[in-house]
């Protein structure tokens, strides 16, 4: 019934998007919050249909080195390309950060890009209506002049379109860029080349009404100590491991499942931990080997502290707790071991 009504509204040009509800979520490892824009269900349905029609057309012209929110591509492809470039001597890195990208895209310039891609007036009008849809934040409501809401189905496609010009400008200039949505790096063979590429990026983004973050955008020699972060990883001196925010995030999740006053059985707690640990390992399995032993040790410490509390003792699991509940004890209980999974993986490489 609702779909028929929606179809009729679209056919008669009477369809109008409802206000987008704003929700603020925590940024991992930060006191800041990130705004999400959540459209009404009916608008998500129409946006999905719109994306399914437009995406294949736009995809044909998108740059090769763009990996975010694209069919058949993902984080691991971007990380793989980044690793290939580092291994072949592209160790000077422009670690770029666009300040508030999704919220700062100018509507007029984005619609100019849309008009170059889309001939149909109805489709252009729909996209413009989504950009201009009112934002509802608590009791406040306003019409935005910039940005495309994170959380809207169509936003990733529009965000990729707006940076497509930057992608092709860098490729034409001969720079090796790896981009995942608004997270991108440019890998160069020398400091001079990195400085030149950064100047070109700055010129392009400022001309498009965007801003490079003044403190988060920097030049890095990845062959030296310090390195850089990309897509959850920290990379330096031919090694990679989860960046601090990634470790903090998984530790926070483990903490919520292993409070010392938990009334759940150890078997139940482990059954909740294992799927989460397995998923984390699948993404971070290319990390340096000591990552996994350290993380396993920290998780077992959390479980020993819980068991220690149940025996009436205070504090963290330590000392004789390692003899009372050795590592083998948790293996017998079925706890997923990151270190063991990595060792098994190495046997087949």
C-alpha atoms as a printed R data frame, in Angstrom:
    type eleno elety resid chain resno      x       y       z
1   ATOM     1    CA   UNK     A     1  0.000   0.000   0.000
2   ATOM     2    CA   UNK     A     2  2.704   2.486   1.045
3   ATOM     3    CA   UNK     A     3  4.901   1.595  -1.946
4   ATOM     4    CA   UNK     A     4  2.004   2.194  -4.351
5   ATOM     5    CA   UNK     A     5  1.329   5.549  -2.720
6   ATOM     6    CA   UNK     A     6  5.018   6.449  -2.904
7   ATOM     7    CA   UNK     A     7  5.154   5.446  -6.562
8   ATOM     8    CA   UNK     A     8  2.146   7.634  -7.321
9   ATOM     9    CA   UNK     A     9  3.666  10.621  -5.531
10  ATOM    10    CA   UNK     A    10  6.871  10.266  -7.537
11  ATOM    11    CA   UNK     A    11  4.954   9.929 -10.796
12  ATOM    12    CA   UNK     A    12  2.861  13.025 -10.095
13  ATOM    13    CA   UNK     A    13  5.816  15.078  -8.743
14  ATOM    14    CA   UNK     A    14  4.093  15.500  -5.374
15  ATOM    15    CA   UNK     A    15  6.705  13.568  -3.369
16  ATOM    16    CA   UNK     A    16  8.691  15.663  -0.872
17  ATOM    17    CA   UNK     A    17 11.332  14.318   1.535
18  ATOM    18    CA   UNK     A    18 10.531  14.509   5.237
19  ATOM    19    CA   UNK     A    19 12.927  16.225   7.695
20  ATOM    20    CA   UNK     A    20 16.100  14.314   8.498
21  ATOM    21    CA   UNK     A    21 16.482  13.411  12.171
22  ATOM    22    CA   UNK     A    22 19.908  14.289  13.548
23  ATOM    23    CA   UNK     A    23 21.545  11.936  16.016
24  ATOM    24    CA   UNK     A    24 24.890  12.559  17.688
25  ATOM    25    CA   UNK     A    25 27.209   9.587  18.212
26  ATOM    26    CA   UNK     A    26 30.517   9.331  20.055
27  ATOM    27    CA   UNK     A    27 33.762   9.446  18.126
28  ATOM    28    CA   UNK     A    28 35.951   6.521  19.315
29  ATOM    29    CA   UNK     A    29 38.934   7.751  21.318
30  ATOM    30    CA   UNK     A    30 37.629  11.318  21.436
31  ATOM    31    CA   UNK     A    31 35.343  13.563  23.476
32  ATOM    32    CA   UNK     A    32 33.854  14.903  20.231
33  ATOM    33    CA   UNK     A    33 30.602  13.669  18.727
34  ATOM    34    CA   UNK     A    34 29.755  12.944  15.083
35  ATOM    35    CA   UNK     A    35 26.388  13.993  13.588
36  ATOM    36    CA   UNK     A    36 24.344  11.370  11.771
37  ATOM    37    CA   UNK     A    37 21.372  12.300   9.599
38  ATOM    38    CA   UNK     A    38 18.666   9.623   9.613
39  ATOM    39    CA   UNK     A    39 16.008  10.022   6.894
40  ATOM    40    CA   UNK     A    40 12.481   8.661   7.265
41  ATOM    41    CA   UNK     A    41 11.921   5.079   6.078
42  ATOM    42    CA   UNK     A    42 10.002   6.200   2.975
43  ATOM    43    CA   UNK     A    43 12.877   8.483   1.986
44  ATOM    44    CA   UNK     A    44 15.417   5.715   2.498
45  ATOM    45    CA   UNK     A    45 13.382   3.527   0.145
46  ATOM    46    CA   UNK     A    46 13.391   6.160  -2.601
47  ATOM    47    CA   UNK     A    47 17.088   6.950  -2.041
48  ATOM    48    CA   UNK     A    48 17.953   3.270  -2.363
49  ATOM    49    CA   UNK     A    49 16.101   3.014  -5.671
50  ATOM    50    CA   UNK     A    50 17.790   6.217  -6.859
51  ATOM    51    CA   UNK     A    51 21.224   4.921  -5.916
52  ATOM    52    CA   UNK     A    52 20.618   1.596  -7.678
53  ATOM    53    CA   UNK     A    53 19.834   3.443 -10.911
54  ATOM    54    CA   UNK     A    54 22.581   6.087 -10.772
55  ATOM    55    CA   UNK     A    55 25.469   4.162  -9.211
56  ATOM    56    CA   UNK     A    56 26.325   1.978 -12.254
57  ATOM    57    CA   UNK     A    57 26.371   5.068 -14.498
58  ATOM    58    CA   UNK     A    58 28.644   7.099 -12.210
59  ATOM    59    CA   UNK     A    59 30.820   4.079 -11.362
60  ATOM    60    CA   UNK     A    60 32.017   3.804 -14.956
61  ATOM    61    CA   UNK     A    61 33.880   7.105 -14.609
62  ATOM    62    CA   UNK     A    62 35.068   7.001 -11.006
63  ATOM    63    CA   UNK     A    63 38.841   6.789 -10.454
64  ATOM    64    CA   UNK     A    64 40.596   3.473  -9.873
65  ATOM    65    CA   UNK     A    65 42.189   4.549  -6.590
66  ATOM    66    CA   UNK     A    66 38.849   5.330  -4.879
67  ATOM    67    CA   UNK     A    67 37.702   2.428  -2.675
68  ATOM    68    CA   UNK     A    68 35.075   3.700  -0.235
69  ATOM    69    CA   UNK     A    69 31.370   2.847  -0.599
70  ATOM    70    CA   UNK     A    70 31.837   1.343  -4.039
71  ATOM    71    CA   UNK     A    71 30.539  -2.058  -5.216
72  ATOM    72    CA   UNK     A    72 33.174  -4.781  -5.167
73  ATOM    73    CA   UNK     A    73 35.659  -2.627  -3.226
74  ATOM    74    CA   UNK     A    74 36.430  -2.116   0.425
75  ATOM    75    CA   UNK     A    75 38.905  -1.251   3.157
76  ATOM    76    CA   UNK     A    76 41.111  -4.274   2.516
77  ATOM    77    CA   UNK     A    77 41.552  -3.314  -1.149
78  ATOM    78    CA   UNK     A    78 42.659   0.172  -0.133
79  ATOM    79    CA   UNK     A    79 45.058  -1.225   2.479
80  ATOM    80    CA   UNK     A    80 46.440  -3.725  -0.039
81  ATOM    81    CA   UNK     A    81 47.157  -0.953  -2.554
82  ATOM    82    CA   UNK     A    82 48.729   1.174   0.155
83  ATOM    83    CA   UNK     A    83 50.995  -1.726   1.143
84  ATOM    84    CA   UNK     A    84 52.042  -2.343  -2.486
85  ATOM    85    CA   UNK     A    85 53.110   1.276  -2.893
86  ATOM    86    CA   UNK     A    86 55.039   1.343   0.385
87  ATOM    87    CA   UNK     A    87 56.945  -1.804  -0.571
88  ATOM    88    CA   UNK     A    88 58.000  -0.283  -3.915
89  ATOM    89    CA   UNK     A    89 59.546   2.815  -2.369
90  ATOM    90    CA   UNK     A    90 56.622   5.226  -1.992
91  ATOM    91    CA   UNK     A    91 57.440   5.934   1.650
92  ATOM    92    CA   UNK     A    92 56.786   9.681   1.825
93  ATOM    93    CA   UNK     A    93 53.121  10.048   2.691
94  ATOM    94    CA   UNK     A    94 50.706  12.956   2.598
95  ATOM    95    CA   UNK     A    95 48.367  12.002   5.434
96  ATOM    96    CA   UNK     A    96 45.367  14.211   4.602
97  ATOM    97    CA   UNK     A    97 42.281  14.968   6.641
98  ATOM    98    CA   UNK     A    98 39.262  16.894   5.328
99  ATOM    99    CA   UNK     A    99 37.659  18.845   8.144
100 ATOM   100    CA   UNK     A   100 33.975  17.913   8.526
101 ATOM   101    CA   UNK     A   101 33.765  16.728   4.936
102 ATOM   102    CA   UNK     A   102 30.190  15.411   4.752
103 ATOM   103    CA   UNK     A   103 28.805  18.495   6.503
104 ATOM   104    CA   UNK     A   104 30.762  21.048   4.464
105 ATOM   105    CA   UNK     A   105 30.079  20.102   0.815
106 ATOM   106    CA   UNK     A   106 28.623  23.208  -0.920
107 ATOM   107    CA   UNK     A   107 25.240  22.371  -2.418
108 ATOM   108    CA   UNK     A   108 25.626  24.592  -5.485
109 ATOM   109    CA   UNK     A   109 28.946  23.037  -6.528
110 ATOM   110    CA   UNK     A   110 27.729  19.506  -5.826
111 ATOM   111    CA   UNK     A   111 24.605  20.076  -7.927
112 ATOM   112    CA   UNK     A   112 26.808  21.404 -10.739
113 ATOM   113    CA   UNK     A   113 28.619  18.029 -10.664
114 ATOM   114    CA   UNK     A   114 25.267  16.222 -10.620
115 ATOM   115    CA   UNK     A   115 24.084  18.140 -13.687
116 ATOM   116    CA   UNK     A   116 27.161  16.937 -15.587
117 ATOM   117    CA   UNK     A   117 26.238  13.330 -14.776
118 ATOM   118    CA   UNK     A   118 22.437  13.395 -14.858
119 ATOM   119    CA   UNK     A   119 20.296  14.557 -17.775
120 ATOM   120    CA   UNK     A   120 16.911  13.699 -16.270
121 ATOM   121    CA   UNK     A   121 15.346  16.723 -14.609
122 ATOM   122    CA   UNK     A   122 13.291  14.629 -12.169
123 ATOM   123    CA   UNK     A   123 16.379  12.849 -10.858
124 ATOM   124    CA   UNK     A   124 18.238  16.138 -10.415
125 ATOM   125    CA   UNK     A   125 15.248  17.595  -8.608
126 ATOM   126    CA   UNK     A   126 15.086  14.591  -6.266
127 ATOM   127    CA   UNK     A   127 18.782  14.848  -5.382
128 ATOM   128    CA   UNK     A   128 18.462  18.565  -4.747
129 ATOM   129    CA   UNK     A   129 15.399  17.964  -2.568
130 ATOM   130    CA   UNK     A   130 17.392  15.542  -0.410
131 ATOM   131    CA   UNK     A   131 20.214  18.037   0.013
132 ATOM   132    CA   UNK     A   132 17.736  20.741   1.030
133 ATOM   133    CA   UNK     A   133 15.634  18.538   3.316
134 ATOM   134    CA   UNK     A   134 15.224  20.124   6.744
135 ATOM   135    CA   UNK     A   135 17.365  18.884   9.653
136 ATOM   136    CA   UNK     A   136 15.554  18.111  12.904
137 ATOM   137    CA   UNK     A   137 17.762  18.140  16.005
138 ATOM   138    CA   UNK     A   138 15.603  17.755  19.095
139 ATOM   139    CA   UNK     A   139 13.129  20.641  19.009
140 ATOM   140    CA   UNK     A   140 15.183  22.637  16.491
141 ATOM   141    CA   UNK     A   141 14.607  22.467  12.744
142 ATOM   142    CA   UNK     A   142 16.434  24.217   9.904
143 ATOM   143    CA   UNK     A   143 17.228  23.956   6.207
144 ATOM   144    CA   UNK     A   144 20.923  23.256   5.532
145 ATOM   145    CA   UNK     A   145 22.978  25.270   3.066
146 ATOM   146    CA   UNK     A   146 25.856  22.797   2.933
147 ATOM   147    CA   UNK     A   147 26.521  19.100   3.420
148 ATOM   148    CA   UNK     A   148 24.946  15.742   2.734
149 ATOM   149    CA   UNK     A   149 23.900  13.835   5.883
150 ATOM   150    CA   UNK     A   150 26.000  10.896   7.025
151 ATOM   151    CA   UNK     A   151 23.445   8.138   7.468
152 ATOM   152    CA   UNK     A   152 21.472   8.894   4.311
153 ATOM   153    CA   UNK     A   153 21.540   6.115   1.689
154 ATOM   154    CA   UNK     A   154 22.456   8.460  -1.159
155 ATOM   155    CA   UNK     A   155 25.159  10.419   0.724
156 ATOM   156    CA   UNK     A   156 28.155   8.113   0.069
157 ATOM   157    CA   UNK     A   157 27.516   8.238  -3.674
158 ATOM   158    CA   UNK     A   158 27.226  12.034  -3.648
159 ATOM   159    CA   UNK     A   159 30.337  12.329  -1.459
160 ATOM   160    CA   UNK     A   160 32.329  10.190  -3.896
161 ATOM   161    CA   UNK     A   161 31.081  12.299  -6.800
162 ATOM   162    CA   UNK     A   162 32.248  15.507  -5.157
163 ATOM   163    CA   UNK     A   163 35.795  14.177  -4.643
164 ATOM   164    CA   UNK     A   164 35.962  12.572  -8.088
165 ATOM   165    CA   UNK     A   165 37.513  15.729  -9.528
166 ATOM   166    CA   UNK     A   166 40.292  15.560  -6.942
167 ATOM   167    CA   UNK     A   167 40.860  11.884  -7.781
168 ATOM   168    CA   UNK     A   168 41.337  12.577 -11.467
169 ATOM   169    CA   UNK     A   169 43.433  15.712 -10.866
170 ATOM   170    CA   UNK     A   170 45.901  13.724  -8.739
171 ATOM   171    CA   UNK     A   171 46.005  10.848 -11.249
172 ATOM   172    CA   UNK     A   172 46.607  13.273 -14.132
173 ATOM   173    CA   UNK     A   173 49.490  14.855 -12.190
174 ATOM   174    CA   UNK     A   174 51.019  11.394 -11.701
175 ATOM   175    CA   UNK     A   175 50.540  11.080  -7.942
176 ATOM   176    CA   UNK     A   176 49.731   7.749  -6.259
177 ATOM   177    CA   UNK     A   177 46.633   8.361  -4.196
178 ATOM   178    CA   UNK     A   178 44.605   5.910  -2.106
179 ATOM   179    CA   UNK     A   179 41.190   7.201  -1.030
180 ATOM   180    CA   UNK     A   180 38.429   5.659   1.062
181 ATOM   181    CA   UNK     A   181 35.567   8.197   1.190
182 ATOM   182    CA   UNK     A   182 37.058  11.298   2.875
183 ATOM   183    CA   UNK     A   183 40.044   9.384   4.275
184 ATOM   184    CA   UNK     A   184 42.970   9.485   1.846
185 ATOM   185    CA   UNK     A   185 46.740   9.393   1.558
186 ATOM   186    CA   UNK     A   186 49.126  10.262  -1.273
187 ATOM   187    CA   UNK     A   187 52.255   8.120  -1.432
188 ATOM   188    CA   UNK     A   188 55.408   9.626  -2.923
189 ATOM   189    CA   UNK     A   189 59.047   8.721  -3.499
190 ATOM   190    CA   UNK     A   190 60.533  11.884  -1.969
191 ATOM   191    CA   UNK     A   191 59.767  14.704   0.420
192 ATOM   192    CA   UNK     A   192 59.792  17.222  -2.445
193 ATOM   193    CA   UNK     A   193 57.187  15.198  -4.342
194 ATOM   194    CA   UNK     A   194 55.043  14.928  -1.209
195 ATOM   195    CA   UNK     A   195 55.185  18.692  -0.699
196 ATOM   196    CA   UNK     A   196 54.185  19.321  -4.310
197 ATOM   197    CA   UNK     A   197 51.258  16.901  -4.113
198 ATOM   198    CA   UNK     A   198 50.044  18.480  -0.859
199 ATOM   199    CA   UNK     A   199 50.116  21.912  -2.497
200 ATOM   200    CA   UNK     A   200 47.977  20.575  -5.359
201 ATOM   201    CA   UNK     A   201 45.521  18.959  -2.949
202 ATOM   202    CA   UNK     A   202 45.235  22.151  -0.922
203 ATOM   203    CA   UNK     A   203 44.603  24.221  -4.048
204 ATOM   204    CA   UNK     A   204 41.921  21.829  -5.269
205 ATOM   205    CA   UNK     A   205 39.989  21.376  -2.024
206 ATOM   206    CA   UNK     A   206 40.008  25.069  -1.166
207 ATOM   207    CA   UNK     A   207 38.681  25.819  -4.648
208 ATOM   208    CA   UNK     A   208 35.855  23.385  -3.916
209 ATOM   209    CA   UNK     A   209 34.853  24.991  -0.628
210 ATOM   210    CA   UNK     A   210 36.517  22.345   1.557
211 ATOM   211    CA   UNK     A   211 39.189  22.634   4.252
212 ATOM   212    CA   UNK     A   212 42.207  20.489   5.084
213 ATOM   213    CA   UNK     A   213 42.427  19.996   8.838
214 ATOM   214    CA   UNK     A   214 45.318  22.252   9.960
215 ATOM   215    CA   UNK     A   215 46.739  19.861  12.569
216 ATOM   216    CA   UNK     A   216 45.736  16.438  11.240
217 ATOM   217    CA   UNK     A   217 47.102  16.947   7.708
218 ATOM   218    CA   UNK     A   218 50.842  16.250   7.609
219 ATOM   219    CA   UNK     A   219 53.815  14.836   5.716
220 ATOM   220    CA   UNK     A   220 55.238  11.568   7.026
221 ATOM   221    CA   UNK     A   221 58.270   9.460   6.173
222 ATOM   222    CA   UNK     A   222 56.797   6.003   6.773
223 ATOM   223    CA   UNK     A   223 60.263   4.418   6.777
224 ATOM   224    CA   UNK     A   224 60.999   6.228  10.042
225 ATOM   225    CA   UNK     A   225 59.534   6.075  13.516
226 ATOM   226    CA   UNK     A   226 56.174   7.797  13.857
227 ATOM   227    CA   UNK     A   227 54.345   6.536  10.788
228 ATOM   228    CA   UNK     A   228 50.715   7.277   9.979
229 ATOM   229    CA   UNK     A   229 47.194   5.940  10.499
230 ATOM   230    CA   UNK     A   230 44.834   4.722   7.787
231 ATOM   231    CA   UNK     A   231 41.552   2.791   8.010
232 ATOM   232    CA   UNK     A   232 42.078   1.546  11.545
233 ATOM   233    CA   UNK     A   233 45.759   0.611  11.099
234 ATOM   234    CA   UNK     A   234 48.964   2.324  12.177
235 ATOM   235    CA   UNK     A   235 51.799   1.896   9.665
236 ATOM   236    CA   UNK     A   236 55.498   2.584  10.133
237 ATOM   237    CA   UNK     A   237 58.867   1.014   9.200
238 ATOM   238    CA   UNK     A   238 57.410  -1.892   7.189
239 ATOM   239    CA   UNK     A   239 55.126  -2.881  10.046
240 ATOM   240    CA   UNK     A   240 51.473  -2.344  10.781
241 ATOM   241    CA   UNK     A   241 49.243  -2.809  13.765
242 ATOM   242    CA   UNK     A   242 45.852  -1.503  15.002
243 ATOM   243    CA   UNK     A   243 45.971   2.198  15.726
244 ATOM   244    CA   UNK     A   244 45.293   3.350  19.281
245 ATOM   245    CA   UNK     A   245 41.651   4.244  18.566
246 ATOM   246    CA   UNK     A   246 41.056   0.767  17.141
247 ATOM   247    CA   UNK     A   247 42.538  -0.864  20.236
248 ATOM   248    CA   UNK     A   248 40.571   1.412  22.545
249 ATOM   249    CA   UNK     A   249 37.364   0.544  20.699
250 ATOM   250    CA   UNK     A   250 37.772  -3.240  20.958
251 ATOM   251    CA   UNK     A   251 38.865  -2.958  24.604
252 ATOM   252    CA   UNK     A   252 35.772  -0.935  25.438
253 ATOM   253    CA   UNK     A   253 33.624  -3.674  23.881
254 ATOM   254    CA   UNK     A   254 35.449  -6.368  25.870
255 ATOM   255    CA   UNK     A   255 34.995  -4.347  29.071
256 ATOM   256    CA   UNK     A   256 31.225  -4.203  28.574
257 ATOM   257    CA   UNK     A   257 31.133  -8.019  28.358
258 ATOM   258    CA   UNK     A   258 33.496  -8.706  31.259
259 ATOM   259    CA   UNK     A   259 32.490  -6.559  34.257
260 ATOM   260    CA   UNK     A   260 33.781  -8.050  37.491
261 ATOM   261    CA   UNK     A   261 30.286  -8.142  38.953
262 ATOM   262    CA   UNK     A   262 28.833 -10.021  35.972
263 ATOM   263    CA   UNK     A   263 26.344 -12.723  36.919
264 ATOM   264    CA   UNK     A   264 26.844 -14.637  33.678
265 ATOM   265    CA   UNK     A   265 28.720 -17.912  33.567
266 ATOM   266    CA   UNK     A   266 32.214 -17.917  32.038
267 ATOM   267    CA   UNK     A   267 30.886 -20.093  29.200
268 ATOM   268    CA   UNK     A   268 28.211 -17.510  28.376
269 ATOM   269    CA   UNK     A   269 30.689 -14.621  28.526
270 ATOM   270    CA   UNK     A   270 33.097 -16.424  26.198
271 ATOM   271    CA   UNK     A   271 30.259 -17.202  23.789
272 ATOM   272    CA   UNK     A   272 29.636 -13.440  23.544
273 ATOM   273    CA   UNK     A   273 33.324 -12.564  23.244
274 ATOM   274    CA   UNK     A   274 34.271 -15.057  20.530
275 ATOM   275    CA   UNK     A   275 32.268 -13.691  17.557
276 ATOM   276    CA   UNK     A   276 33.490 -10.170  18.307
277 ATOM   277    CA   UNK     A   277 37.124 -11.279  18.615
278 ATOM   278    CA   UNK     A   278 36.902 -13.337  15.429
279 ATOM   279    CA   UNK     A   279 35.513 -10.377  13.465
280 ATOM   280    CA   UNK     A   280 38.210  -8.077  14.847
281 ATOM   281    CA   UNK     A   281 40.896 -10.587  13.939
282 ATOM   282    CA   UNK     A   282 39.624 -10.915  10.372
283 ATOM   283    CA   UNK     A   283 40.159  -7.214   9.798
284 ATOM   284    CA   UNK     A   284 43.427  -6.822  11.712
285 ATOM   285    CA   UNK     A   285 45.074 -10.173  10.900
286 ATOM   286    CA   UNK     A   286 47.749  -8.418   8.825
287 ATOM   287    CA   UNK     A   287 49.112  -6.739  11.951
288 ATOM   288    CA   UNK     A   288 52.557  -7.457  13.395
289 ATOM   289    CA   UNK     A   289 52.520 -10.734  15.314
290 ATOM   290    CA   UNK     A   290 53.041  -9.250  18.789
291 ATOM   291    CA   UNK     A   291 49.681  -7.483  18.468
292 ATOM   292    CA   UNK     A   292 47.787 -10.717  19.063
293 ATOM   293    CA   UNK     A   293 49.684 -12.105  22.053
294 ATOM   294    CA   UNK     A   294 49.366  -8.782  23.882
295 ATOM   295    CA   UNK     A   295 45.659  -8.563  23.177
296 ATOM   296    CA   UNK     A   296 45.072 -12.179  24.244
297 ATOM   297    CA   UNK     A   297 46.919 -11.474  27.495
298 ATOM   298    CA   UNK     A   298 44.796  -8.408  28.226
299 ATOM   299    CA   UNK     A   299 41.544 -10.319  27.569
300 ATOM   300    CA   UNK     A   300 42.611 -13.177  29.854
301 ATOM   301    CA   UNK     A   301 43.492 -10.585  32.524
302 ATOM   302    CA   UNK     A   302 39.907  -9.292  32.323
303 ATOM   303    CA   UNK     A   303 38.548 -12.819  32.751
304 ATOM   304    CA   UNK     A   304 40.943 -13.639  35.621
305 ATOM   305    CA   UNK     A   305 39.851 -10.433  37.371
306 ATOM   306    CA   UNK     A   306 36.234 -11.534  37.052
307 ATOM   307    CA   UNK     A   307 37.000 -15.015  38.414
308 ATOM   308    CA   UNK     A   308 39.121 -13.497  41.190
309 ATOM   309    CA   UNK     A   309 36.178 -11.308  42.248
310 ATOM   310    CA   UNK     A   310 33.964 -14.384  42.467
311 ATOM   311    CA   UNK     A   311 36.405 -15.884  44.975
312 ATOM   312    CA   UNK     A   312 36.083 -12.755  47.129
313 ATOM   313    CA   UNK     A   313 39.434 -11.224  46.148
314 ATOM   314    CA   UNK     A   314 39.944  -7.640  44.988
315 ATOM   315    CA   UNK     A   315 41.967  -6.138  42.152
316 ATOM   316    CA   UNK     A   316 43.101  -7.304  38.747
317 ATOM   317    CA   UNK     A   317 43.994 -10.882  37.867
318 ATOM   318    CA   UNK     A   318 47.672 -11.316  38.732
319 ATOM   319    CA   UNK     A   319 50.225 -13.396  40.611
320 ATOM   320    CA   UNK     A   320 48.890 -16.804  41.579
321 ATOM   321    CA   UNK     A   321 45.842 -16.221  39.404
322 ATOM   322    CA   UNK     A   322 48.000 -17.264  36.436
323 ATOM   323    CA   UNK     A   323 48.584 -20.646  38.097
324 ATOM   324    CA   UNK     A   324 44.993 -20.993  39.269
325 ATOM   325    CA   UNK     A   325 43.637 -20.163  35.777
326 ATOM   326    CA   UNK     A   326 46.498 -20.704  33.294
327 ATOM   327    CA   UNK     A   327 46.196 -19.880  29.605
328 ATOM   328    CA   UNK     A   328 45.334 -23.503  28.881
329 ATOM   329    CA   UNK     A   329 42.303 -23.170  31.170
330 ATOM   330    CA   UNK     A   330 40.770 -20.525  28.878
331 ATOM   331    CA   UNK     A   331 41.636 -22.600  25.828
332 ATOM   332    CA   UNK     A   332 39.683 -25.499  27.308
333 ATOM   333    CA   UNK     A   333 36.781 -23.119  27.935
334 ATOM   334    CA   UNK     A   334 36.771 -22.358  24.202
335 ATOM   335    CA   UNK     A   335 38.079 -18.770  24.274
336 ATOM   336    CA   UNK     A   336 39.100 -17.614  20.790
337 ATOM   337    CA   UNK     A   337 42.858 -16.943  20.695
338 ATOM   338    CA   UNK     A   338 44.033 -14.200  18.353
339 ATOM   339    CA   UNK     A   339 47.637 -15.417  18.628
340 ATOM   340    CA   UNK     A   340 46.730 -19.004  17.747
341 ATOM   341    CA   UNK     A   341 44.573 -17.882  14.797
342 ATOM   342    CA   UNK     A   342 47.494 -15.827  13.483
343 ATOM   343    CA   UNK     A   343 49.946 -18.716  13.877
344 ATOM   344    CA   UNK     A   344 47.594 -21.017  11.938
345 ATOM   345    CA   UNK     A   345 47.218 -18.366   9.226
346 ATOM   346    CA   UNK     A   346 50.995 -18.087   8.813
347 ATOM   347    CA   UNK     A   347 51.259 -21.834   8.150
348 ATOM   348    CA   UNK     A   348 49.260 -21.419   4.940
349 ATOM   349    CA   UNK     A   349 51.072 -18.364   3.576
